[in-house]
Amino acid sequence: MSIDRVIDKVDAEARKRAIQVFRERFKMILDQLQKGENPTLVLPKRTLSNTIYDEKRKMLLLGPEKLRRSLFNLHEAKKFMQTMLMAKIIYEALVNDEYPTIRDLYYRGKHTIVFVDDRGRRIEENTWDEQKESDAVIRDIEVFTGMLREEMLILSKEKGKVVGNMRIRSGNDVIDLSKMGHGAWAIEPTPDLIEFLDVDAEFVLVIEKDAVFQQLHRIGFWRKYRAILVTSAGQPDRATRRFVRRLNEELGLPVYILTDADPYGWYIYSVFKIGSITLSYESERLATPKARFLGVSMTDIFGDERKKPYLTETERRNFIIKAKDADIKRAEELRNYKWFQTPQWRKEIDIFLRKKAKLEIEALAGKGLRFLAFKYIPEKIETGDFIE
Amino acid sequence: MSIDRVIDKVDAEARKRAIQVFRERFKMILDQLQKGENPTLVLPKRTLSNTIYDEKRKMLLLGPEKLRRSLFNLHEAKKFMQTMLMAKIIYEALVNDEYPTIRDLYYRGKHTIVFVDDRGRRIEENTWDEQKESDAVIRDIEVFTGMLREEMLILSKEKGKVVGNMRIRSGNDVIDLSKMGHGAWAIEPTPDLIEFLDVDAEFVLVIEKDAVFQQLHRIGFWRKYRAILVTSAGQPDRATRRFVRRLNEELGLPVYILTDADPYGWYIYSVFKIGSITLSYESERLATPKARFLGVSMTDIFGDERKKPYLTETERRNFIIKAKDADIKRAEELRNYKWFQTPQWRKEIDIFLRKKAKLEIEALAGKGLRFLAFKYIPEKIETGDFIE
């Protein structure tokens, strides 16, 4: 037990930047106190009514509405205190070389404040009871400081994986993503700290399902087609979304997304492309507005006036799963979102609602992994058969 | 799109071995047919009544009961046909260099057989309707051939990750698990094909929670204490279990398991150590009977006659979560399992049932990540404060 910790320069610099931003943003409060003013935080409202779909930038963004939180205001005092408490905890973690998670930030701040009120009664008040309260405060600090929590070295569970012909620097290591054997590189929880060293790839394929990622990886898809292969393993987490966005924005690689043919798969695509409705403030950094929906599309299953279906009638009978009521309801919700109101998406959703049919990617692998890897995917990319 | 597929020798050899076993095991059926006998498969029963806890080997194993499946027996014919159909599909996948998943094996075999019965009626019969039917058939083939499905190159979703001072060969690549930057190596879905090249570590720490794994990784735990750090990201999958078993058995590294202090965490430990009750036939390969439960234990929280608790009274008040009815019920179930009937486990479960209290690992990280990484874990290992 002798080897000491190797200093991680990348993390040290990230800390310095975050500390600087905290000092600058919260100095205001000190100034207000010194001037004898009521300490007040002004920050963008994270409400649904202040969430706007920007048609030009093609992503969900926070609108112009602001909220004020003052110390000397009965309705705002608790929220003000919670925000200051969380800011203090995060700041201390930054200074002390800690790596908190949102779950442990909840624990770090959770305690009971005992005080005597103006009628002399002893009152006990918890800083917060549930993690959703402390999480909301962390989000407030994100919008107030303009930093993602990852930039504050707050870590989290991370499901995303990547392989491909690309070298990166993460921490102190240079990692060759084409040398991961049968495994993959589990994406780090702070993807902004990754440095792209060199890349020899033509596109990024993001696969909803980890098992299908394993199959395409193992059969050599990314090598043959010079692809960067990513899986989100279901609903994408923030790190995977940020990583994909950076591949698109900084390396100029087109991003294709492959999901099951059902409203759940469409929603995964939508989160990658547009952002999530409840966390729209992060879209500006996490969304990939140019991401393309490669499939599996309803026209892949049933064909249309332009193309023959990829499945025979017998295959459709064997592979199609009947949509459940929840799927139908979800599809009707998605139809109301502006970004699903393009002709191509209307058509997709209409076929789904008419046929009440969904299909898993695995059904295409069941038709033959070579069919999926060496015909379906490359043919759709080459012929431009995707939804922009 | 020119680079051809690199031949994966390891996979090619694994295929050859599996094909050989299939030929040997199923030749019997051919012999029976040639002799004019009723084709019959005899295989171990995978029932609860035939699942035995082997006190000496300390793992769940299948007992001696066998079942017979004959073609010319009305009650057994469908199961016999399903088994032969699945064996054929897996065999073909092996021969054709495919990498199926259990989900696509379901699709590959799913179809409707139309026939006319002895009264002249047209009958339609599906090979199988639900994946649980085809999965059960795959398990039958595993016990019949004595091979894990991974040895048949059947892939699956894989959540496990590893970092540490160790070099391995996976596929055609040599991978240095100490050079994964802030990320990790996502364990391959066929961990028997990994070759351990060299290792400089004293123990394996398996962490239930991915986020805590990220924290310990980032703060340099494995470097300081010469550990191999693994996360199962919740309930462990087969590949992670097999990987941990191999680290223990082949490299002789002690394995410590760190979970939340609750019956769900205890069960995760139990799956690593003993195997899962419903899939006992795999324990022989996947279980790590020597795995130790490092914590978080009830005595860590509350202390006992031998030791002081790791939490102060205030911390207990802030961090402890009240057990739910489902937790209590689960704990009472676990108390009935033989392998939880040791004095130490009885004590743990009794404290839990008396206090109705559970605790997450994150609460210890909330007390300070350095406390978790540089005091709690190493101190417990050094003083032997774990459950064998």
Coordinates of C-alpha atoms in Angstrom, one line a residue, chain A residues 1-6 8 10-11 96-101 103-108 110-112 153 155-161 165 170-175 178-190 193 200 202-203 209-212 214-215 218-220 223-226 233 317-321 359-360 362-371 374 378 381-382, chain B residues 1-6 8 10-11 96-101 103-108 110-112 153 155-161 165 170-175 178-190 193 200 202-203 209-212 214-215 218-220 223-226 233 317-321 359-360 362-371 374 378 381-382:
Chain A
M1 CA 0.0 0.0 0.0
S2 CA 2.7 2.5 -1.0
I3 CA 1.9 3.8 -4.5
D4 CA 0.6 7.4 -4.0
R5 CA -2.1 9.0 -5.9
V6 CA -1.1 10.2 -9.4
D8 CA -4.7 14.3 -12.4
V10 CA -7.2 17.6 -16.1
D11 CA -9.2 17.4 -13.0
N96 CA -11.1 19.5 -1.0
D97 CA -10.4 17.4 -4.2
E98 CA -13.6 15.4 -3.6
Y99 CA -15.8 13.8 -6.2
P100 CA -19.4 13.9 -4.9
T101 CA -22.4 12.3 -6.6
R103 CA -26.9 11.2 -4.1
D104 CA -24.1 11.9 -1.7
L105 CA -24.6 15.7 -2.0
Y106 CA -28.1 14.9 -0.7
Y107 CA -26.6 13.2 2.3
R108 CA -23.9 15.8 2.8
K110 CA -29.2 16.6 5.0
H111 CA -29.6 17.7 8.6
T112 CA -32.2 19.2 11.0
L153 CA -16.7 17.3 -10.8
L155 CA -19.9 12.2 -10.8
S156 CA -22.8 9.8 -11.6
K157 CA -23.7 6.4 -12.7
E158 CA -22.7 6.0 -16.4
K159 CA -24.0 3.4 -18.8
G160 CA -22.6 4.5 -22.2
K161 CA -19.9 2.6 -24.0
N165 CA -11.0 3.8 -34.7
S170 CA -8.9 10.8 -20.5
G171 CA -7.2 11.7 -17.2
N172 CA -3.5 10.9 -17.6
D173 CA -4.0 8.1 -20.2
V174 CA -4.1 7.9 -23.9
I175 CA -6.8 5.3 -24.8
S178 CA -9.9 0.4 -31.4
K179 CA -8.1 -1.9 -28.9
M180 CA -10.8 -2.8 -26.5
G181 CA -10.9 -6.5 -27.4
H182 CA -14.4 -7.9 -27.0
G183 CA -15.2 -5.3 -24.4
A184 CA -15.6 -1.5 -24.8
W185 CA -14.5 1.7 -23.1
A186 CA -17.1 2.7 -20.5
I187 CA -17.5 6.5 -21.1
E188 CA -16.3 8.6 -18.3
P189 CA -18.8 10.6 -16.3
T190 CA -17.2 13.9 -17.1
L193 CA -12.6 16.5 -20.0
D200 CA -10.3 7.8 -38.5
E202 CA -16.8 8.4 -41.2
F203 CA -19.8 8.4 -38.9
K209 CA -29.5 -1.6 -27.0
D210 CA -26.4 -2.8 -25.4
A211 CA -26.8 -6.4 -26.6
V212 CA -27.1 -5.3 -30.2
Q214 CA -22.2 -6.2 -28.5
Q215 CA -23.3 -8.0 -31.6
R218 CA -18.2 -8.5 -32.3
I219 CA -19.0 -9.0 -36.0
G220 CA -16.6 -6.2 -36.9
R223 CA -14.0 -1.7 -38.6
K224 CA -15.6 -2.5 -41.9
Y225 CA -17.6 0.7 -42.2
R226 CA -15.2 3.0 -40.3
A233 CA -27.9 1.0 -23.0
R317 CA -46.1 -12.1 -38.7
N318 CA -43.4 -13.7 -36.6
F319 CA -41.5 -10.6 -35.5
I320 CA -44.1 -7.8 -34.9
I321 CA -45.3 -7.2 -31.4
L359 CA -40.6 -4.1 -33.7
E360 CA -37.4 -4.6 -31.8
E362 CA -33.3 -7.8 -32.3
A363 CA -35.9 -9.0 -34.8
L364 CA -33.6 -7.8 -37.5
A365 CA -30.6 -9.5 -35.9
G366 CA -32.8 -12.6 -35.7
K367 CA -33.2 -12.4 -39.5
G368 CA -29.4 -12.7 -39.5
L369 CA -26.8 -10.6 -37.9
R370 CA -25.1 -10.2 -41.2
F371 CA -28.4 -8.8 -42.6
F374 CA -23.9 -5.6 -43.6
P378 CA -25.1 0.4 -44.5
I381 CA -27.0 5.2 -44.6
E382 CA -25.8 5.0 -48.3
Chain B
M1 CA -15.5 1.0 -46.5
S2 CA -12.6 -1.2 -47.3
I3 CA -11.0 -2.6 -44.2
D4 CA -11.9 -6.2 -43.9
R5 CA -12.8 -8.1 -40.8
V6 CA -9.9 -9.1 -38.7
D8 CA -10.7 -13.3 -34.2
V10 CA -10.1 -16.7 -29.8
D11 CA -13.7 -16.7 -31.1
N96 CA -22.1 -19.4 -39.7
D97 CA -19.9 -17.1 -37.5
E98 CA -22.9 -15.4 -36.0
Y99 CA -23.2 -13.9 -32.5
P100 CA -26.9 -14.3 -31.5
T101 CA -28.4 -13.0 -28.3
R103 CA -33.6 -12.3 -27.6
D104 CA -32.8 -12.9 -31.2
L105 CA -32.7 -16.6 -30.7
Y106 CA -36.3 -16.2 -29.7
Y107 CA -37.0 -14.4 -32.9
R108 CA -34.9 -16.9 -35.0
K110 CA -40.4 -18.1 -33.6
H111 CA -42.8 -19.3 -36.3
T112 CA -46.1 -21.1 -36.7
L153 CA -20.9 -17.4 -28.5
L155 CA -24.0 -12.5 -26.4
S156 CA -26.0 -10.4 -24.0
K157 CA -26.3 -7.0 -22.4
E158 CA -23.3 -6.4 -20.1
K159 CA -23.2 -3.9 -17.3
G160 CA -20.0 -4.8 -15.4
K161 CA -16.9 -2.6 -15.5
N165 CA -3.3 -2.8 -12.3
S170 CA -9.5 -10.0 -25.1
G171 CA -10.0 -10.9 -28.7
N172 CA -6.9 -9.7 -30.6
D173 CA -6.0 -6.9 -28.2
V174 CA -3.9 -6.6 -25.1
I175 CA -5.6 -4.2 -22.7
S178 CA -4.7 0.6 -15.4
K179 CA -4.8 2.9 -18.5
M180 CA -8.6 3.6 -18.8
G181 CA -8.4 7.2 -17.8
H182 CA -11.5 8.4 -16.0
G183 CA -13.5 5.6 -17.7
A184 CA -13.3 1.9 -17.3
W185 CA -13.2 -1.3 -19.3
A186 CA -16.7 -2.6 -20.0
I187 CA -16.3 -6.4 -19.3
E188 CA -16.9 -8.5 -22.4
P189 CA -20.0 -10.7 -22.6
T190 CA -17.8 -13.9 -23.0
L193 CA -12.3 -15.9 -23.5
D200 CA -0.1 -6.6 -9.7
E202 CA -3.7 -7.7 -3.7
F203 CA -7.5 -8.0 -3.7
K209 CA -23.1 0.9 -7.3
D210 CA -21.7 2.3 -10.4
A211 CA -21.6 5.9 -9.1
V212 CA -19.5 4.8 -6.0
Q214 CA -16.7 6.1 -10.3
Q215 CA -15.9 7.9 -7.1
R218 CA -11.4 8.8 -9.5
I219 CA -9.9 9.4 -6.1
G220 CA -7.2 6.8 -6.8
R223 CA -3.8 2.6 -7.2
K224 CA -3.2 3.3 -3.5
Y225 CA -4.3 -0.1 -2.3
R226 CA -3.4 -2.2 -5.3
A233 CA -24.0 -1.8 -11.5
R317 CA -30.2 10.3 12.3
N318 CA -29.4 12.0 9.0
F319 CA -28.4 9.1 6.9
I320 CA -30.5 6.1 7.9
I321 CA -33.5 5.2 5.8
L359 CA -28.2 2.6 4.8
E360 CA -26.8 3.4 1.4
E362 CA -23.5 6.9 -0.6
A363 CA -24.2 8.0 3.0
L364 CA -20.6 7.0 3.8
A365 CA -19.3 8.9 0.7
G366 CA -21.5 11.8 2.0
K367 CA -19.5 11.7 5.2
G368 CA -16.5 12.3 3.0
L369 CA -15.2 10.4 0.0
R370 CA -11.8 10.1 1.7
F371 CA -13.5 8.6 4.8
F374 CA -9.0 5.8 2.8
P378 CA -9.0 -0.3 4.1
I381 CA -10.0 -5.2 5.2
E382 CA -6.9 -4.9 7.4

